[in-house]
């Protein structure tokens, strides 16, 4: 099928953008629209043109897959096409039948008239990829909706409905229902009344004190945008629209766009965008794999995780039954769920109606009889193999045939759990992250015998409950926690060498992490990490660990929940206050080890932290636990507060250069914990071949 269809209704030519799902402006589509315009100009009977999108979208914008590739500037470029539209001798009407984002909105703004469906979202999301609209968006939008409104849309990247912009010059008419007839009728009126070819570029911006306003905006945006160059460049571009003639403004926009395109931040954000899409692709599980239907869910255990997991399904309109061992545990768990929803209701982020609906979706039970019909059962009981065994044996007995049996285990061997049933093909790991109703990440742990349809259905479920699903193989800690264990161990060892917890946290937060490791540990519960370490001590007797975290735990300092951990906390206040006692313990431990403490720079902290993550990530990749390096990045971006403007640990590794990382690791290995710095084979191999993580493994 052609990228754009050309038809006519009387004197009106209709060009229909046809590149599902969002009619992205790839080179073929741009050419087809340009051909349509040329044809409309040459046909005498045609007196006006309507451009409309097929399906539910008008146009989702540039094809991000073309960014940085020759196809992006292949003739006609988007700018060429917009000039063609603007200079068409016959009036062009955009029929904005659905979303018009980025280049899609720029295309609409180059038309002479615009008719919009009331609910159509209109926006400029480029800033979210570290860019700005680069085809006149920053110059035409302020002319059509005013400087202030345009600035808000361009800097936030958030869409606004056509209804909310109805009073601006962006929209000449708003229509409900089928838009095309309304747009054709509008075009006929333009013809009948001989209306002029209105061009956004000709609108004069009259905004007194524009410079003062934009300076004020810069002051407000700068602290929020500190690691992101794009928002301030957006202000510069809008300033050019306000102060310069159109063509000069366009030049400024072009220069700023290219500058942003080459920033490491934009490259990282674009990588993250593609990485999220790639994560859903599983090479041996084609998209045609039949899915199992999930109409009802059961959750076993109403603890910290079970309640949050249940909320995800209730939010998606899927009924959930939560099973517990005692009425008291059930009441407690469901009480927490209710409290969570109440707090969202109070904040005005949930209507009373939605609140009631969601609560109605969740029912509690103490009997397996009530979960017999569930299509998906997710076990979230204690992290103890004996308890898991008991639960899975029972599930095997009662769950209906074809039900998916999932475990939320963080550390236990999923294959062993599957072996407790006579249907290991139905068993899979669905590893949610705390808080389970909020965290975006879902590790889908594929057991040796998990069925392909079970894997495909789990990926589909992750989308349905608005999570980002990433496939992981079975290993200790799966992708995320296995890397985190290496990272925490390294950060704790650094305490012995000379750093203090607050210094390490600050360095990592300056790098861009939402929270440094010791603040994370206080939030998650130091006892949980202690529990994991005790197991690691037994299973990996040769690994060197710092003793300091155990000493902190022996004092009952489990973190925020006990009012003290790596930091002190005032009652009812989560602000971490550096603890004199903890710092004293850190110094004592160095003395006990006979280590002469030395200054540790912030750079060294960041290098040790990142390289320990990267090295473990490389092992995970070489063992095939992760399908591709970008999946590891997605895990860290969505589940561990890794800064998106750095792209994820393995993307970051590629930007640093693998030989540089190896060199630093060899230097670190001279410390007293050389075992922590044994390079992964894959890291050495790629470094010696001059390759990157991005070049390795499954490519799509
Ligand atoms: N807490 C986290 O941050 C986190 C994150 C990811 C995964 N996990 C995993 O999720 C699982 C649950 O962890 P949690 O933190 O919610 O634990 P939790 O102790 O808060 O809750 C466990 C619940 O399971 C119930 N339970 C125990 N045995 C049961 C049985 N036989 N039948 C039904 N209910 C039973 C308990 O009464 C309790 O309410 C564990 O496997 C854990 O490793 C936890």
mmCIF file of N, CA and C in Angstrom, residues 498-558:
data_model
loop_
_atom_site.group_PDB
_atom_site.id
_atom_site.type_symbol
_atom_site.label_atom_id
_atom_site.label_comp_id
_atom_site.label_asym_id
_atom_site.label_seq_id
_atom_site.Cartn_x
_atom_site.Cartn_y
_atom_site.Cartn_z
ATOM 1 N N UNK A 498 38.479 4.360 52.537
ATOM 2 C CA UNK A 498 38.617 5.763 52.918
ATOM 3 C C UNK A 498 37.378 6.631 52.751
ATOM 4 N N UNK A 499 36.310 6.106 52.092
ATOM 5 C CA UNK A 499 35.133 6.951 51.864
ATOM 6 C C UNK A 499 34.130 6.817 53.020
ATOM 7 N N UNK A 500 33.187 7.746 53.068
ATOM 8 C CA UNK A 500 32.097 7.667 54.045
ATOM 9 C C UNK A 500 30.774 7.541 53.271
ATOM 10 N N UNK A 501 29.731 6.965 53.904
ATOM 11 C CA UNK A 501 28.480 6.723 53.162
ATOM 12 C C UNK A 501 27.929 7.978 52.489
ATOM 13 N N UNK A 502 27.927 9.099 53.226
ATOM 14 C CA UNK A 502 27.312 10.307 52.642
ATOM 15 C C UNK A 502 28.110 10.824 51.456
ATOM 16 N N UNK A 503 29.431 10.594 51.468
ATOM 17 C CA UNK A 503 30.245 11.050 50.334
ATOM 18 C C UNK A 503 29.919 10.193 49.097
ATOM 19 N N UNK A 504 29.811 8.896 49.315
ATOM 20 C CA UNK A 504 29.506 7.998 48.194
ATOM 21 C C UNK A 504 28.132 8.333 47.618
ATOM 22 N N UNK A 505 27.152 8.512 48.500
ATOM 23 C CA UNK A 505 25.803 8.833 48.010
ATOM 24 C C UNK A 505 25.809 10.127 47.207
ATOM 25 N N UNK A 506 26.507 11.133 47.739
ATOM 26 C CA UNK A 506 26.529 12.435 47.030
ATOM 27 C C UNK A 506 27.165 12.289 45.654
ATOM 28 N N UNK A 507 28.266 11.553 45.586
ATOM 29 C CA UNK A 507 28.957 11.388 44.298
ATOM 30 C C UNK A 507 28.039 10.695 43.289
ATOM 31 N N UNK A 508 27.314 9.675 43.742
ATOM 32 C CA UNK A 508 26.442 8.940 42.828
ATOM 33 C C UNK A 508 25.231 9.788 42.421
ATOM 34 N N UNK A 509 24.763 10.609 43.353
ATOM 35 C CA UNK A 509 23.623 11.478 43.015
ATOM 36 C C UNK A 509 24.068 12.591 42.070
ATOM 37 N N UNK A 510 25.309 13.045 42.246
ATOM 38 C CA UNK A 510 25.828 14.055 41.314
ATOM 39 C C UNK A 510 25.964 13.457 39.901
ATOM 40 N N UNK A 511 26.318 12.215 39.843
ATOM 41 C CA UNK A 511 26.392 11.521 38.546
ATOM 42 C C UNK A 511 25.000 11.442 37.903
ATOM 43 N N UNK A 512 23.982 11.432 38.768
ATOM 44 C CA UNK A 512 22.619 11.436 38.231
ATOM 45 C C UNK A 512 21.691 10.389 38.810
ATOM 46 N N UNK A 513 22.207 9.471 39.641
ATOM 47 C CA UNK A 513 21.333 8.476 40.254
ATOM 48 C C UNK A 513 20.299 9.183 41.128
ATOM 49 N N UNK A 514 19.086 8.641 41.158
ATOM 50 C CA UNK A 514 18.047 9.233 41.993
ATOM 51 C C UNK A 514 18.489 9.205 43.452
ATOM 52 N N UNK A 515 19.151 8.125 43.867
ATOM 53 C CA UNK A 515 19.637 7.984 45.248
ATOM 54 C C UNK A 515 20.922 7.186 45.245
ATOM 55 N N UNK A 516 21.829 7.560 46.142
ATOM 56 C CA UNK A 516 23.060 6.789 46.276
ATOM 57 C C UNK A 516 22.779 5.456 46.957
ATOM 58 N N UNK A 517 23.771 4.531 46.963
ATOM 59 C CA UNK A 517 23.513 3.164 47.435
ATOM 60 C C UNK A 517 23.111 3.073 48.908
ATOM 61 N N UNK A 518 23.655 3.946 49.747
ATOM 62 C CA UNK A 518 23.343 3.809 51.176
ATOM 63 C C UNK A 518 21.948 4.351 51.489
ATOM 64 N N UNK A 519 21.530 5.352 50.743
ATOM 65 C CA UNK A 519 20.149 5.825 50.916
ATOM 66 C C UNK A 519 19.171 4.773 50.399
ATOM 67 N N UNK A 520 19.527 4.138 49.281
ATOM 68 C CA UNK A 520 18.669 3.057 48.749
ATOM 69 C C UNK A 520 18.543 1.946 49.787
ATOM 70 N N UNK A 521 19.693 1.600 50.361
ATOM 71 C CA UNK A 521 19.732 0.510 51.323
ATOM 72 C C UNK A 521 18.857 0.837 52.548
ATOM 73 N N UNK A 522 18.932 2.083 53.023
ATOM 74 C CA UNK A 522 18.090 2.495 54.156
ATOM 75 C C UNK A 522 16.611 2.450 53.797
ATOM 76 N N UNK A 523 16.314 2.712 52.537
ATOM 77 C CA UNK A 523 14.914 2.710 52.096
ATOM 78 C C UNK A 523 14.410 1.277 51.941
ATOM 79 N N UNK A 524 15.217 0.431 51.317
ATOM 80 C CA UNK A 524 14.788 -0.956 51.048
ATOM 81 C C UNK A 524 14.802 -1.791 52.324
ATOM 82 N N UNK A 525 15.652 -1.433 53.271
ATOM 83 C CA UNK A 525 15.789 -2.223 54.504
ATOM 84 C C UNK A 525 17.132 -2.923 54.503
ATOM 85 N N UNK A 526 18.009 -2.486 55.423
ATOM 86 C CA UNK A 526 19.346 -3.094 55.473
ATOM 87 C C UNK A 526 19.283 -4.567 55.846
ATOM 88 N N UNK A 527 18.225 -4.951 56.556
ATOM 89 C CA UNK A 527 18.082 -6.361 56.953
ATOM 90 C C UNK A 527 17.904 -7.259 55.726
ATOM 91 N N UNK A 528 17.210 -6.718 54.684
ATOM 92 C CA UNK A 528 16.986 -7.533 53.480
ATOM 93 C C UNK A 528 18.326 -7.818 52.793
ATOM 94 N N UNK A 529 19.164 -6.785 52.704
ATOM 95 C CA UNK A 529 20.471 -6.981 52.064
ATOM 96 C C UNK A 529 21.372 -7.868 52.936
ATOM 97 N N UNK A 530 21.204 -7.758 54.234
ATOM 98 C CA UNK A 530 21.972 -8.592 55.173
ATOM 99 C C UNK A 530 21.620 -10.062 54.950
ATOM 100 N N UNK A 531 20.329 -10.302 54.804
ATOM 101 C CA UNK A 531 19.822 -11.656 54.564
ATOM 102 C C UNK A 531 20.450 -12.223 53.281
ATOM 103 N N UNK A 532 20.487 -11.383 52.242
ATOM 104 C CA UNK A 532 21.085 -11.832 50.966
ATOM 105 C C UNK A 532 22.585 -12.100 51.165
ATOM 106 N N UNK A 533 23.253 -11.168 51.868
ATOM 107 C CA UNK A 533 24.711 -11.331 52.059
ATOM 108 C C UNK A 533 25.038 -12.626 52.795
ATOM 109 N N UNK A 534 24.237 -12.934 53.812
ATOM 110 C CA UNK A 534 24.529 -14.144 54.599
ATOM 111 C C UNK A 534 24.535 -15.379 53.697
ATOM 112 N N UNK A 535 23.631 -15.373 52.740
ATOM 113 C CA UNK A 535 23.595 -16.489 51.793
ATOM 114 C C UNK A 535 24.829 -16.453 50.891
ATOM 115 N N UNK A 536 25.179 -15.244 50.439
ATOM 116 C CA UNK A 536 26.342 -15.123 49.547
ATOM 117 C C UNK A 536 27.626 -15.551 50.267
ATOM 118 N N UNK A 537 27.745 -15.253 51.572
ATOM 119 C CA UNK A 537 28.945 -15.648 52.331
ATOM 120 C C UNK A 537 29.154 -17.155 52.225
ATOM 121 N N UNK A 538 28.018 -17.883 52.290
ATOM 122 C CA UNK A 538 28.107 -19.343 52.260
ATOM 123 C C UNK A 538 28.387 -19.832 50.827
ATOM 124 N N UNK A 539 27.637 -19.229 49.878
ATOM 125 C CA UNK A 539 27.731 -19.737 48.503
ATOM 126 C C UNK A 539 29.003 -19.296 47.777
ATOM 127 N N UNK A 540 29.559 -18.155 48.178
ATOM 128 C CA UNK A 540 30.775 -17.646 47.520
ATOM 129 C C UNK A 540 31.833 -17.346 48.597
ATOM 130 N N UNK A 541 32.375 -18.408 49.219
ATOM 131 C CA UNK A 541 33.261 -18.195 50.371
ATOM 132 C C UNK A 541 34.533 -17.415 50.018
ATOM 133 N N UNK A 542 34.914 -17.366 48.730
ATOM 134 C CA UNK A 542 36.155 -16.669 48.370
ATOM 135 C C UNK A 542 35.964 -15.170 48.168
ATOM 136 N N UNK A 543 34.707 -14.731 48.099
ATOM 137 C CA UNK A 543 34.481 -13.303 47.854
ATOM 138 C C UNK A 543 34.790 -12.478 49.089
ATOM 139 N N UNK A 544 35.463 -11.347 48.874
ATOM 140 C CA UNK A 544 35.752 -10.447 49.998
ATOM 141 C C UNK A 544 34.580 -9.486 50.162
ATOM 142 N N UNK A 545 34.066 -9.395 51.372
ATOM 143 C CA UNK A 545 32.991 -8.429 51.672
ATOM 144 C C UNK A 545 33.466 -7.510 52.794
ATOM 145 N N UNK A 546 32.955 -6.297 52.813
ATOM 146 C CA UNK A 546 33.213 -5.435 53.960
ATOM 147 C C UNK A 546 32.365 -5.941 55.129
ATOM 148 N N UNK A 547 32.907 -5.811 56.326
ATOM 149 C CA UNK A 547 32.146 -6.255 57.514
ATOM 150 C C UNK A 547 31.247 -5.130 58.035
ATOM 151 N N UNK A 548 31.487 -3.906 57.537
ATOM 152 C CA UNK A 548 30.771 -2.757 58.105
ATOM 153 C C UNK A 548 29.248 -2.886 58.007
ATOM 154 N N UNK A 549 28.686 -3.278 56.853
ATOM 155 C CA UNK A 549 27.219 -3.345 56.804
ATOM 156 C C UNK A 549 26.632 -4.302 57.837
ATOM 157 N N UNK A 550 27.360 -5.395 58.125
ATOM 158 C CA UNK A 550 26.842 -6.332 59.132
ATOM 159 C C UNK A 550 26.846 -5.691 60.518
ATOM 160 N N UNK A 551 27.892 -4.913 60.784
ATOM 161 C CA UNK A 551 27.959 -4.262 62.102
ATOM 162 C C UNK A 551 26.797 -3.279 62.266
ATOM 163 N N UNK A 552 26.444 -2.592 61.159
ATOM 164 C CA UNK A 552 25.322 -1.644 61.214
ATOM 165 C C UNK A 552 24.026 -2.416 61.513
ATOM 166 N N UNK A 553 23.887 -3.568 60.874
ATOM 167 C CA UNK A 553 22.666 -4.363 61.080
ATOM 168 C C UNK A 553 22.613 -4.971 62.477
ATOM 169 N N UNK A 554 23.784 -5.386 62.976
ATOM 170 C CA UNK A 554 23.810 -5.977 64.319
ATOM 171 C C UNK A 554 23.283 -4.993 65.367
ATOM 172 N N UNK A 555 23.371 -3.696 65.045
ATOM 173 C CA UNK A 555 22.844 -2.686 65.972
ATOM 174 C C UNK A 555 21.349 -2.448 65.759
ATOM 175 N N UNK A 556 20.748 -3.232 64.871
ATOM 176 C CA UNK A 556 19.309 -3.062 64.592
ATOM 177 C C UNK A 556 19.036 -1.848 63.719
ATOM 178 N N UNK A 557 20.083 -1.306 63.098
ATOM 179 C CA UNK A 557 19.885 -0.119 62.242
ATOM 180 C C UNK A 557 19.484 -0.602 60.844
ATOM 181 N N UNK A 558 18.200 -0.909 60.669
ATOM 182 C CA UNK A 558 17.723 -1.491 59.415
ATOM 183 C C UNK A 558 17.297 -0.437 58.397
#
